[in-house]
Amino acid sequence: MGSFDFITFFFLIAAVVIFLQLRSVLGRRTGSERPPFDPYSPRDMSQGPEKADNGKVVQLPRRDNVEDDSARYAAIDAFAKVGTPLNDQLRSLTDADTGFDPKEFVNGAKMAYEMIVMAFADGDRKTLKNLLSREVYEGFDAAIAERERKGEVVKSTFVGIEKADIVHAEVKDSEENITVRIVSQLISATYDKQGAVIDGDAESVAEVNDLWTFSRDIRSRDPNWKLIATESEN
């Protein structure tokens, strides 16, 4: 039994050593890897992708480059039926951006949607500036400023997203643009200076239907997308 216990112990130690060696090799970072997907990554877009601050940035995810066309198109074909206009659009987009994955993009878009909706209600300009194009930010900023001038306050509760679908995708020059139809549920009310509700309903859940378009420069090393257009379908 003593010999058997010693042999068992020996192999156990050997296994631990091998595991630690493998982990040290496989887990080693070279500095060239893509940053991990972090929907609440605190980064200031104006400072570039490596600067960090207390802002919020949503990285709509992108896969590592895949050389084989069939493997790249598999994610597209699983998302949109082969032969449909959307499938053709997404195939063209992934030809230009081999790191694109539609399912992961939609997940990131939903996170961005909630953050933007709540930041607008709260008047959080810093978060909005990181997530919106300059033109869209200026519109949101003007609406917030008008609210502040009138002394109005918006109180919102984000209930959830019922549905989110990509409805159009295209590449223009070096920019990839993706439009997403989002159906969400929200409780929202606007109050005047006296605290009276002047818009919305503080008690009822409202269904909101939006078409949002996100854009990204393929040439940029920055993986983040920005909201460039909004349209309500209500």
JSON list of C-alpha atoms in Angstrom, two decimals:
[
{"chain": "A", "resi": 1, "resn": "MET", "atom": "CA", "xyz": [0.00, 0.00, 0.00]},
{"chain": "A", "resi": 2, "resn": "GLY", "atom": "CA", "xyz": [2.91, 2.37, 0.82]},
{"chain": "A", "resi": 3, "resn": "SER", "atom": "CA", "xyz": [4.41, 1.89, -2.64]},
{"chain": "A", "resi": 4, "resn": "PHE", "atom": "CA", "xyz": [0.99, 2.35, -4.33]},
{"chain": "A", "resi": 5, "resn": "ASP", "atom": "CA", "xyz": [0.34, 5.54, -2.35]},
{"chain": "A", "resi": 6, "resn": "PHE", "atom": "CA", "xyz": [3.74, 6.91, -3.30]},
{"chain": "A", "resi": 7, "resn": "ILE", "atom": "CA", "xyz": [3.20, 6.20, -7.01]},
{"chain": "A", "resi": 8, "resn": "THR", "atom": "CA", "xyz": [-0.26, 7.75, -6.90]},
{"chain": "A", "resi": 9, "resn": "PHE", "atom": "CA", "xyz": [1.11, 10.82, -5.18]},
{"chain": "A", "resi": 10, "resn": "PHE", "atom": "CA", "xyz": [3.96, 11.05, -7.71]},
{"chain": "A", "resi": 11, "resn": "PHE", "atom": "CA", "xyz": [1.61, 11.05, -10.70]},
{"chain": "A", "resi": 12, "resn": "LEU", "atom": "CA", "xyz": [-0.69, 13.55, -8.99]},
{"chain": "A", "resi": 13, "resn": "ILE", "atom": "CA", "xyz": [2.21, 15.97, -8.55]},
{"chain": "A", "resi": 14, "resn": "ALA", "atom": "CA", "xyz": [3.29, 15.41, -12.15]},
{"chain": "A", "resi": 15, "resn": "ALA", "atom": "CA", "xyz": [-0.21, 16.16, -13.42]},
{"chain": "A", "resi": 16, "resn": "VAL", "atom": "CA", "xyz": [-0.37, 19.41, -11.45]},
{"chain": "A", "resi": 17, "resn": "VAL", "atom": "CA", "xyz": [3.01, 20.53, -12.81]},
{"chain": "A", "resi": 18, "resn": "ILE", "atom": "CA", "xyz": [2.00, 19.77, -16.40]},
{"chain": "A", "resi": 19, "resn": "PHE", "atom": "CA", "xyz": [-1.30, 21.62, -15.96]},
{"chain": "A", "resi": 20, "resn": "LEU", "atom": "CA", "xyz": [0.46, 24.71, -14.61]},
{"chain": "A", "resi": 21, "resn": "GLN", "atom": "CA", "xyz": [2.92, 24.67, -17.49]},
{"chain": "A", "resi": 22, "resn": "LEU", "atom": "CA", "xyz": [0.15, 24.39, -20.07]},
{"chain": "A", "resi": 23, "resn": "ARG", "atom": "CA", "xyz": [-1.80, 27.19, -18.45]},
{"chain": "A", "resi": 24, "resn": "SER", "atom": "CA", "xyz": [1.25, 29.43, -18.45]},
{"chain": "A", "resi": 25, "resn": "VAL", "atom": "CA", "xyz": [1.66, 28.88, -22.19]},
{"chain": "A", "resi": 26, "resn": "LEU", "atom": "CA", "xyz": [-1.99, 28.92, -23.30]},
{"chain": "A", "resi": 27, "resn": "GLY", "atom": "CA", "xyz": [-2.88, 31.84, -21.07]},
{"chain": "A", "resi": 28, "resn": "ARG", "atom": "CA", "xyz": [0.05, 34.00, -22.11]},
{"chain": "A", "resi": 29, "resn": "ARG", "atom": "CA", "xyz": [-0.89, 37.31, -23.72]},
{"chain": "A", "resi": 30, "resn": "THR", "atom": "CA", "xyz": [1.23, 38.67, -26.55]},
{"chain": "A", "resi": 31, "resn": "GLY", "atom": "CA", "xyz": [-0.32, 42.13, -26.65]},
{"chain": "A", "resi": 32, "resn": "SER", "atom": "CA", "xyz": [-1.91, 41.63, -30.06]},
{"chain": "A", "resi": 33, "resn": "GLU", "atom": "CA", "xyz": [-5.18, 40.02, -28.93]},
{"chain": "A", "resi": 34, "resn": "ARG", "atom": "CA", "xyz": [-8.55, 41.72, -29.36]},
{"chain": "A", "resi": 35, "resn": "PRO", "atom": "CA", "xyz": [-9.88, 43.19, -26.11]},
{"chain": "A", "resi": 36, "resn": "PRO", "atom": "CA", "xyz": [-12.57, 41.02, -24.49]},
{"chain": "A", "resi": 37, "resn": "PHE", "atom": "CA", "xyz": [-16.17, 41.98, -25.10]},
{"chain": "A", "resi": 38, "resn": "ASP", "atom": "CA", "xyz": [-17.27, 44.19, -22.25]},
{"chain": "A", "resi": 39, "resn": "PRO", "atom": "CA", "xyz": [-20.61, 45.95, -22.74]},
{"chain": "A", "resi": 40, "resn": "TYR", "atom": "CA", "xyz": [-19.82, 48.34, -19.89]},
{"chain": "A", "resi": 41, "resn": "SER", "atom": "CA", "xyz": [-16.22, 49.03, -20.83]},
{"chain": "A", "resi": 42, "resn": "PRO", "atom": "CA", "xyz": [-15.27, 52.42, -19.29]},
{"chain": "A", "resi": 43, "resn": "ARG", "atom": "CA", "xyz": [-13.57, 54.04, -22.24]},
{"chain": "A", "resi": 44, "resn": "ASP", "atom": "CA", "xyz": [-13.57, 57.57, -23.64]},
{"chain": "A", "resi": 45, "resn": "MET", "atom": "CA", "xyz": [-14.06, 57.36, -27.42]},
{"chain": "A", "resi": 46, "resn": "SER", "atom": "CA", "xyz": [-12.34, 60.70, -27.90]},
{"chain": "A", "resi": 47, "resn": "GLN", "atom": "CA", "xyz": [-9.16, 59.35, -26.34]},
{"chain": "A", "resi": 48, "resn": "GLY", "atom": "CA", "xyz": [-8.90, 56.29, -28.55]},
{"chain": "A", "resi": 49, "resn": "PRO", "atom": "CA", "xyz": [-9.37, 52.59, -27.81]},
{"chain": "A", "resi": 50, "resn": "GLU", "atom": "CA", "xyz": [-6.66, 52.28, -25.19]},
{"chain": "A", "resi": 51, "resn": "LYS", "atom": "CA", "xyz": [-7.67, 55.15, -22.90]},
{"chain": "A", "resi": 52, "resn": "ALA", "atom": "CA", "xyz": [-9.91, 54.37, -19.95]},
{"chain": "A", "resi": 53, "resn": "ASP", "atom": "CA", "xyz": [-12.16, 56.63, -17.94]},
{"chain": "A", "resi": 54, "resn": "ASN", "atom": "CA", "xyz": [-15.48, 56.38, -16.17]},
{"chain": "A", "resi": 55, "resn": "GLY", "atom": "CA", "xyz": [-17.63, 56.60, -19.34]},
{"chain": "A", "resi": 56, "resn": "LYS", "atom": "CA", "xyz": [-19.62, 53.71, -20.75]},
{"chain": "A", "resi": 57, "resn": "VAL", "atom": "CA", "xyz": [-18.94, 52.16, -24.11]},
{"chain": "A", "resi": 58, "resn": "VAL", "atom": "CA", "xyz": [-20.71, 49.23, -25.67]},
{"chain": "A", "resi": 59, "resn": "GLN", "atom": "CA", "xyz": [-18.53, 47.11, -27.90]},
{"chain": "A", "resi": 60, "resn": "LEU", "atom": "CA", "xyz": [-20.86, 45.40, -30.33]},
{"chain": "A", "resi": 61, "resn": "PRO", "atom": "CA", "xyz": [-18.81, 42.23, -30.67]},
{"chain": "A", "resi": 62, "resn": "ARG", "atom": "CA", "xyz": [-16.78, 40.97, -33.60]},
{"chain": "A", "resi": 63, "resn": "ARG", "atom": "CA", "xyz": [-15.32, 37.52, -34.07]},
{"chain": "A", "resi": 64, "resn": "ASP", "atom": "CA", "xyz": [-11.67, 36.81, -34.78]},
{"chain": "A", "resi": 65, "resn": "ASN", "atom": "CA", "xyz": [-10.90, 36.66, -38.49]},
{"chain": "A", "resi": 66, "resn": "VAL", "atom": "CA", "xyz": [-12.01, 33.44, -40.15]},
{"chain": "A", "resi": 67, "resn": "GLU", "atom": "CA", "xyz": [-10.28, 32.53, -43.43]},
{"chain": "A", "resi": 68, "resn": "ASP", "atom": "CA", "xyz": [-12.70, 29.85, -44.63]},
{"chain": "A", "resi": 69, "resn": "ASP", "atom": "CA", "xyz": [-15.72, 31.35, -46.42]},
{"chain": "A", "resi": 70, "resn": "SER", "atom": "CA", "xyz": [-18.04, 28.49, -45.48]},
{"chain": "A", "resi": 71, "resn": "ALA", "atom": "CA", "xyz": [-17.21, 28.93, -41.79]},
{"chain": "A", "resi": 72, "resn": "ARG", "atom": "CA", "xyz": [-17.76, 32.70, -42.01]},
{"chain": "A", "resi": 73, "resn": "TYR", "atom": "CA", "xyz": [-21.05, 32.32, -43.83]},
{"chain": "A", "resi": 74, "resn": "ALA", "atom": "CA", "xyz": [-22.32, 29.61, -41.45]},
{"chain": "A", "resi": 75, "resn": "ALA", "atom": "CA", "xyz": [-23.17, 32.21, -38.79]},
{"chain": "A", "resi": 76, "resn": "ILE", "atom": "CA", "xyz": [-24.91, 34.36, -41.41]},
{"chain": "A", "resi": 77, "resn": "ASP", "atom": "CA", "xyz": [-26.92, 31.44, -42.84]},
{"chain": "A", "resi": 78, "resn": "ALA", "atom": "CA", "xyz": [-28.02, 30.39, -39.34]},
{"chain": "A", "resi": 79, "resn": "PHE", "atom": "CA", "xyz": [-29.23, 33.95, -38.71]},
{"chain": "A", "resi": 80, "resn": "ALA", "atom": "CA", "xyz": [-30.92, 34.81, -42.04]},
{"chain": "A", "resi": 81, "resn": "LYS", "atom": "CA", "xyz": [-32.38, 32.40, -44.58]},
{"chain": "A", "resi": 82, "resn": "VAL", "atom": "CA", "xyz": [-30.13, 31.72, -47.55]},
{"chain": "A", "resi": 83, "resn": "GLY", "atom": "CA", "xyz": [-31.30, 33.54, -50.68]},
{"chain": "A", "resi": 84, "resn": "THR", "atom": "CA", "xyz": [-33.05, 36.38, -48.85]},
{"chain": "A", "resi": 85, "resn": "PRO", "atom": "CA", "xyz": [-31.98, 40.01, -49.30]},
{"chain": "A", "resi": 86, "resn": "LEU", "atom": "CA", "xyz": [-30.86, 40.16, -45.64]},
{"chain": "A", "resi": 87, "resn": "ASN", "atom": "CA", "xyz": [-28.66, 37.07, -46.04]},
{"chain": "A", "resi": 88, "resn": "ASP", "atom": "CA", "xyz": [-27.04, 38.60, -49.13]},
{"chain": "A", "resi": 89, "resn": "GLN", "atom": "CA", "xyz": [-26.50, 41.91, -47.29]},
{"chain": "A", "resi": 90, "resn": "LEU", "atom": "CA", "xyz": [-24.93, 40.21, -44.27]},
{"chain": "A", "resi": 91, "resn": "ARG", "atom": "CA", "xyz": [-22.70, 38.07, -46.50]},
{"chain": "A", "resi": 92, "resn": "SER", "atom": "CA", "xyz": [-21.46, 41.20, -48.24]},
{"chain": "A", "resi": 93, "resn": "LEU", "atom": "CA", "xyz": [-20.84, 42.85, -44.89]},
{"chain": "A", "resi": 94, "resn": "THR", "atom": "CA", "xyz": [-18.89, 39.90, -43.53]},
{"chain": "A", "resi": 95, "resn": "ASP", "atom": "CA", "xyz": [-16.80, 39.86, -46.73]},
{"chain": "A", "resi": 96, "resn": "ALA", "atom": "CA", "xyz": [-15.66, 43.35, -45.75]},
{"chain": "A", "resi": 97, "resn": "ASP", "atom": "CA", "xyz": [-15.49, 42.64, -42.00]},
{"chain": "A", "resi": 98, "resn": "THR", "atom": "CA", "xyz": [-14.57, 39.01, -41.39]},
{"chain": "A", "resi": 99, "resn": "GLY", "atom": "CA", "xyz": [-14.91, 39.50, -37.64]},
{"chain": "A", "resi": 100, "resn": "PHE", "atom": "CA", "xyz": [-18.64, 40.21, -37.81]},
{"chain": "A", "resi": 101, "resn": "ASP", "atom": "CA", "xyz": [-21.14, 37.86, -36.13]},
{"chain": "A", "resi": 102, "resn": "PRO", "atom": "CA", "xyz": [-24.84, 38.84, -36.46]},
{"chain": "A", "resi": 103, "resn": "LYS", "atom": "CA", "xyz": [-26.09, 37.09, -33.33]},
{"chain": "A", "resi": 104, "resn": "GLU", "atom": "CA", "xyz": [-23.45, 38.66, -31.12]},
{"chain": "A", "resi": 105, "resn": "PHE", "atom": "CA", "xyz": [-24.05, 42.01, -32.78]},
{"chain": "A", "resi": 106, "resn": "VAL", "atom": "CA", "xyz": [-27.76, 41.92, -31.87]},
{"chain": "A", "resi": 107, "resn": "ASN", "atom": "CA", "xyz": [-26.90, 41.07, -28.25]},
{"chain": "A", "resi": 108, "resn": "GLY", "atom": "CA", "xyz": [-24.58, 44.08, -28.12]},
{"chain": "A", "resi": 109, "resn": "ALA", "atom": "CA", "xyz": [-27.14, 46.31, -29.83]},
{"chain": "A", "resi": 110, "resn": "LYS", "atom": "CA", "xyz": [-29.75, 45.44, -27.19]},
{"chain": "A", "resi": 111, "resn": "MET", "atom": "CA", "xyz": [-27.33, 46.41, -24.42]},
{"chain": "A", "resi": 112, "resn": "ALA", "atom": "CA", "xyz": [-26.53, 49.67, -26.21]},
{"chain": "A", "resi": 113, "resn": "TYR", "atom": "CA", "xyz": [-30.24, 50.39, -26.68]},
{"chain": "A", "resi": 114, "resn": "GLU", "atom": "CA", "xyz": [-31.01, 50.11, -22.96]},
{"chain": "A", "resi": 115, "resn": "MET", "atom": "CA", "xyz": [-28.01, 52.23, -22.00]},
{"chain": "A", "resi": 116, "resn": "ILE", "atom": "CA", "xyz": [-28.93, 54.97, -24.49]},
{"chain": "A", "resi": 117, "resn": "VAL", "atom": "CA", "xyz": [-32.62, 55.06, -23.55]},
{"chain": "A", "resi": 118, "resn": "MET", "atom": "CA", "xyz": [-31.84, 55.31, -19.85]},
{"chain": "A", "resi": 119, "resn": "ALA", "atom": "CA", "xyz": [-28.99, 57.80, -20.34]},
{"chain": "A", "resi": 120, "resn": "PHE", "atom": "CA", "xyz": [-31.34, 60.07, -22.31]},
{"chain": "A", "resi": 121, "resn": "ALA", "atom": "CA", "xyz": [-33.99, 59.87, -19.58]},
{"chain": "A", "resi": 122, "resn": "ASP", "atom": "CA", "xyz": [-31.38, 60.64, -16.92]},
{"chain": "A", "resi": 123, "resn": "GLY", "atom": "CA", "xyz": [-29.74, 63.42, -18.93]},
{"chain": "A", "resi": 124, "resn": "ASP", "atom": "CA", "xyz": [-26.44, 61.51, -18.84]},
{"chain": "A", "resi": 125, "resn": "ARG", "atom": "CA", "xyz": [-24.57, 63.32, -21.61]},
{"chain": "A", "resi": 126, "resn": "LYS", "atom": "CA", "xyz": [-21.25, 61.57, -20.98]},
{"chain": "A", "resi": 127, "resn": "THR", "atom": "CA", "xyz": [-22.66, 58.11, -21.68]},
{"chain": "A", "resi": 128, "resn": "LEU", "atom": "CA", "xyz": [-24.57, 59.39, -24.71]},
{"chain": "A", "resi": 129, "resn": "LYS", "atom": "CA", "xyz": [-21.51, 61.06, -26.21]},
{"chain": "A", "resi": 130, "resn": "ASN", "atom": "CA", "xyz": [-19.64, 57.75, -26.17]},
{"chain": "A", "resi": 131, "resn": "LEU", "atom": "CA", "xyz": [-22.46, 55.85, -27.87]},
{"chain": "A", "resi": 132, "resn": "LEU", "atom": "CA", "xyz": [-23.85, 58.30, -30.44]},
{"chain": "A", "resi": 133, "resn": "SER", "atom": "CA", "xyz": [-22.57, 59.90, -33.61]},
{"chain": "A", "resi": 134, "resn": "ARG", "atom": "CA", "xyz": [-22.00, 63.64, -33.42]},
{"chain": "A", "resi": 135, "resn": "GLU", "atom": "CA", "xyz": [-25.23, 64.47, -35.26]},
{"chain": "A", "resi": 136, "resn": "VAL", "atom": "CA", "xyz": [-27.42, 62.17, -33.14]},
{"chain": "A", "resi": 137, "resn": "TYR", "atom": "CA", "xyz": [-25.74, 63.38, -29.94]},
{"chain": "A", "resi": 138, "resn": "GLU", "atom": "CA", "xyz": [-26.50, 67.00, -30.84]},
{"chain": "A", "resi": 139, "resn": "GLY", "atom": "CA", "xyz": [-30.19, 66.14, -31.21]},
{"chain": "A", "resi": 140, "resn": "PHE", "atom": "CA", "xyz": [-30.31, 64.30, -27.90]},
{"chain": "A", "resi": 141, "resn": "ASP", "atom": "CA", "xyz": [-28.34, 67.07, -26.17]},
{"chain": "A", "resi": 142, "resn": "ALA", "atom": "CA", "xyz": [-30.74, 69.73, -27.47]},
{"chain": "A", "resi": 143, "resn": "ALA", "atom": "CA", "xyz": [-33.76, 67.79, -26.17]},
{"chain": "A", "resi": 144, "resn": "ILE", "atom": "CA", "xyz": [-32.12, 67.37, -22.74]},
{"chain": "A", "resi": 145, "resn": "ALA", "atom": "CA", "xyz": [-31.22, 71.07, -22.64]},
{"chain": "A", "resi": 146, "resn": "GLU", "atom": "CA", "xyz": [-34.82, 72.03, -23.47]},
{"chain": "A", "resi": 147, "resn": "ARG", "atom": "CA", "xyz": [-36.06, 69.79, -20.67]},
{"chain": "A", "resi": 148, "resn": "GLU", "atom": "CA", "xyz": [-33.64, 71.39, -18.24]},
{"chain": "A", "resi": 149, "resn": "ARG", "atom": "CA", "xyz": [-34.65, 74.90, -19.34]},
{"chain": "A", "resi": 150, "resn": "LYS", "atom": "CA", "xyz": [-38.29, 74.10, -18.60]},
{"chain": "A", "resi": 151, "resn": "GLY", "atom": "CA", "xyz": [-37.48, 72.39, -15.31]},
{"chain": "A", "resi": 152, "resn": "GLU", "atom": "CA", "xyz": [-38.92, 69.10, -16.51]},
{"chain": "A", "resi": 153, "resn": "VAL", "atom": "CA", "xyz": [-37.82, 65.72, -15.22]},
{"chain": "A", "resi": 154, "resn": "VAL", "atom": "CA", "xyz": [-38.14, 62.32, -16.89]},
{"chain": "A", "resi": 155, "resn": "LYS", "atom": "CA", "xyz": [-38.49, 59.21, -14.77]},
{"chain": "A", "resi": 156, "resn": "SER", "atom": "CA", "xyz": [-38.17, 55.91, -16.62]},
{"chain": "A", "resi": 157, "resn": "THR", "atom": "CA", "xyz": [-38.01, 52.23, -15.81]},
{"chain": "A", "resi": 158, "resn": "PHE", "atom": "CA", "xyz": [-36.66, 49.94, -18.52]},
{"chain": "A", "resi": 159, "resn": "VAL", "atom": "CA", "xyz": [-38.76, 46.76, -18.43]},
{"chain": "A", "resi": 160, "resn": "GLY", "atom": "CA", "xyz": [-37.00, 44.86, -21.19]},
{"chain": "A", "resi": 161, "resn": "ILE", "atom": "CA", "xyz": [-36.60, 44.15, -24.90]},
{"chain": "A", "resi": 162, "resn": "GLU", "atom": "CA", "xyz": [-39.24, 41.94, -26.41]},
{"chain": "A", "resi": 163, "resn": "LYS", "atom": "CA", "xyz": [-37.64, 41.57, -29.81]},
{"chain": "A", "resi": 164, "resn": "ALA", "atom": "CA", "xyz": [-34.59, 42.78, -31.77]},
{"chain": "A", "resi": 165, "resn": "ASP", "atom": "CA", "xyz": [-33.93, 41.94, -35.42]},
{"chain": "A", "resi": 166, "resn": "ILE", "atom": "CA", "xyz": [-31.48, 43.14, -38.04]},
{"chain": "A", "resi": 167, "resn": "VAL", "atom": "CA", "xyz": [-33.54, 44.44, -40.97]},
{"chain": "A", "resi": 168, "resn": "HIS", "atom": "CA", "xyz": [-30.84, 45.92, -43.19]},
{"chain": "A", "resi": 169, "resn": "ALA", "atom": "CA", "xyz": [-27.07, 45.82, -43.52]},
{"chain": "A", "resi": 170, "resn": "GLU", "atom": "CA", "xyz": [-24.74, 47.52, -45.96]},
{"chain": "A", "resi": 171, "resn": "VAL", "atom": "CA", "xyz": [-21.20, 48.69, -46.53]},
{"chain": "A", "resi": 172, "resn": "LYS", "atom": "CA", "xyz": [-20.70, 52.21, -47.87]},
{"chain": "A", "resi": 173, "resn": "ASP", "atom": "CA", "xyz": [-17.12, 53.02, -48.74]},
{"chain": "A", "resi": 174, "resn": "SER", "atom": "CA", "xyz": [-15.35, 52.03, -45.52]},
{"chain": "A", "resi": 175, "resn": "GLU", "atom": "CA", "xyz": [-18.40, 52.21, -43.25]},
{"chain": "A", "resi": 176, "resn": "GLU", "atom": "CA", "xyz": [-20.61, 49.28, -42.31]},
{"chain": "A", "resi": 177, "resn": "ASN", "atom": "CA", "xyz": [-24.17, 50.25, -41.34]},
{"chain": "A", "resi": 178, "resn": "ILE", "atom": "CA", "xyz": [-26.69, 47.95, -39.66]},
{"chain": "A", "resi": 179, "resn": "THR", "atom": "CA", "xyz": [-30.32, 48.81, -38.95]},
{"chain": "A", "resi": 180, "resn": "VAL", "atom": "CA", "xyz": [-32.06, 46.99, -36.11]},
{"chain": "A", "resi": 181, "resn": "ARG", "atom": "CA", "xyz": [-35.76, 46.91, -35.35]},
{"chain": "A", "resi": 182, "resn": "ILE", "atom": "CA", "xyz": [-36.20, 46.89, -31.57]},
{"chain": "A", "resi": 183, "resn": "VAL", "atom": "CA", "xyz": [-39.45, 46.32, -29.68]},
{"chain": "A", "resi": 184, "resn": "SER", "atom": "CA", "xyz": [-39.06, 47.28, -26.04]},
{"chain": "A", "resi": 185, "resn": "GLN", "atom": "CA", "xyz": [-41.21, 47.84, -22.97]},
{"chain": "A", "resi": 186, "resn": "LEU", "atom": "CA", "xyz": [-40.78, 50.96, -20.91]},
{"chain": "A", "resi": 187, "resn": "ILE", "atom": "CA", "xyz": [-42.47, 52.83, -18.08]},
{"chain": "A", "resi": 188, "resn": "SER", "atom": "CA", "xyz": [-41.82, 56.52, -18.58]},
{"chain": "A", "resi": 189, "resn": "ALA", "atom": "CA", "xyz": [-43.32, 59.82, -17.48]},
{"chain": "A", "resi": 190, "resn": "THR", "atom": "CA", "xyz": [-42.28, 63.45, -17.80]},
{"chain": "A", "resi": 191, "resn": "TYR", "atom": "CA", "xyz": [-42.98, 65.80, -14.89]},
{"chain": "A", "resi": 192, "resn": "ASP", "atom": "CA", "xyz": [-43.15, 69.60, -14.91]},
{"chain": "A", "resi": 193, "resn": "LYS", "atom": "CA", "xyz": [-41.75, 71.95, -12.26]},
{"chain": "A", "resi": 194, "resn": "GLN", "atom": "CA", "xyz": [-44.77, 71.34, -10.03]},
{"chain": "A", "resi": 195, "resn": "GLY", "atom": "CA", "xyz": [-44.37, 67.58, -10.23]},
{"chain": "A", "resi": 196, "resn": "ALA", "atom": "CA", "xyz": [-47.38, 67.00, -12.46]},
{"chain": "A", "resi": 197, "resn": "VAL", "atom": "CA", "xyz": [-47.20, 64.40, -15.22]},
{"chain": "A", "resi": 198, "resn": "ILE", "atom": "CA", "xyz": [-47.27, 66.17, -18.58]},
{"chain": "A", "resi": 199, "resn": "ASP", "atom": "CA", "xyz": [-46.30, 63.27, -20.83]},
{"chain": "A", "resi": 200, "resn": "GLY", "atom": "CA", "xyz": [-46.25, 59.48, -20.59]},
{"chain": "A", "resi": 201, "resn": "ASP", "atom": "CA", "xyz": [-47.66, 57.33, -17.81]},
{"chain": "A", "resi": 202, "resn": "ALA", "atom": "CA", "xyz": [-45.98, 56.61, -14.50]},
{"chain": "A", "resi": 203, "resn": "GLU", "atom": "CA", "xyz": [-48.04, 53.46, -13.96]},
{"chain": "A", "resi": 204, "resn": "SER", "atom": "CA", "xyz": [-48.43, 51.70, -17.31]},
{"chain": "A", "resi": 205, "resn": "VAL", "atom": "CA", "xyz": [-45.93, 49.73, -19.39]},
{"chain": "A", "resi": 206, "resn": "ALA", "atom": "CA", "xyz": [-45.71, 51.12, -22.93]},
{"chain": "A", "resi": 207, "resn": "GLU", "atom": "CA", "xyz": [-44.50, 49.21, -25.98]},
{"chain": "A", "resi": 208, "resn": "VAL", "atom": "CA", "xyz": [-41.91, 51.12, -28.00]},
{"chain": "A", "resi": 209, "resn": "ASN", "atom": "CA", "xyz": [-41.01, 50.24, -31.60]},
{"chain": "A", "resi": 210, "resn": "ASP", "atom": "CA", "xyz": [-37.79, 51.72, -32.93]},
{"chain": "A", "resi": 211, "resn": "LEU", "atom": "CA", "xyz": [-35.52, 51.43, -35.95]},
{"chain": "A", "resi": 212, "resn": "TRP", "atom": "CA", "xyz": [-31.94, 52.21, -34.93]},
{"chain": "A", "resi": 213, "resn": "THR", "atom": "CA", "xyz": [-28.95, 52.26, -37.26]},
{"chain": "A", "resi": 214, "resn": "PHE", "atom": "CA", "xyz": [-25.45, 51.59, -35.97]},
{"chain": "A", "resi": 215, "resn": "SER", "atom": "CA", "xyz": [-22.27, 52.36, -37.88]},
{"chain": "A", "resi": 216, "resn": "ARG", "atom": "CA", "xyz": [-18.58, 51.52, -37.71]},
{"chain": "A", "resi": 217, "resn": "ASP", "atom": "CA", "xyz": [-15.54, 52.44, -39.80]},
{"chain": "A", "resi": 218, "resn": "ILE", "atom": "CA", "xyz": [-13.99, 49.17, -40.99]},
{"chain": "A", "resi": 219, "resn": "ARG", "atom": "CA", "xyz": [-10.57, 50.81, -41.29]},
{"chain": "A", "resi": 220, "resn": "SER", "atom": "CA", "xyz": [-10.58, 51.88, -37.65]},
{"chain": "A", "resi": 221, "resn": "ARG", "atom": "CA", "xyz": [-8.86, 49.81, -34.98]},
{"chain": "A", "resi": 222, "resn": "ASP", "atom": "CA", "xyz": [-11.64, 50.90, -32.63]},
{"chain": "A", "resi": 223, "resn": "PRO", "atom": "CA", "xyz": [-14.12, 47.98, -32.39]},
{"chain": "A", "resi": 224, "resn": "ASN", "atom": "CA", "xyz": [-17.00, 50.15, -31.18]},
{"chain": "A", "resi": 225, "resn": "TRP", "atom": "CA", "xyz": [-20.13, 51.01, -33.13]},
{"chain": "A", "resi": 226, "resn": "LYS", "atom": "CA", "xyz": [-22.10, 54.25, -32.78]},
{"chain": "A", "resi": 227, "resn": "LEU", "atom": "CA", "xyz": [-25.76, 55.04, -33.22]},
{"chain": "A", "resi": 228, "resn": "ILE", "atom": "CA", "xyz": [-26.14, 57.20, -36.35]},
{"chain": "A", "resi": 229, "resn": "ALA", "atom": "CA", "xyz": [-29.92, 57.29, -36.88]},
{"chain": "A", "resi": 230, "resn": "THR", "atom": "CA", "xyz": [-33.14, 56.67, -34.97]},
{"chain": "A", "resi": 231, "resn": "GLU", "atom": "CA", "xyz": [-36.71, 56.30, -36.19]},
{"chain": "A", "resi": 232, "resn": "SER", "atom": "CA", "xyz": [-39.83, 55.53, -34.20]},
{"chain": "A", "resi": 233, "resn": "GLU", "atom": "CA", "xyz": [-42.41, 53.13, -35.64]},
{"chain": "A", "resi": 234, "resn": "ASN", "atom": "CA", "xyz": [-45.04, 53.91, -33.00]}
]
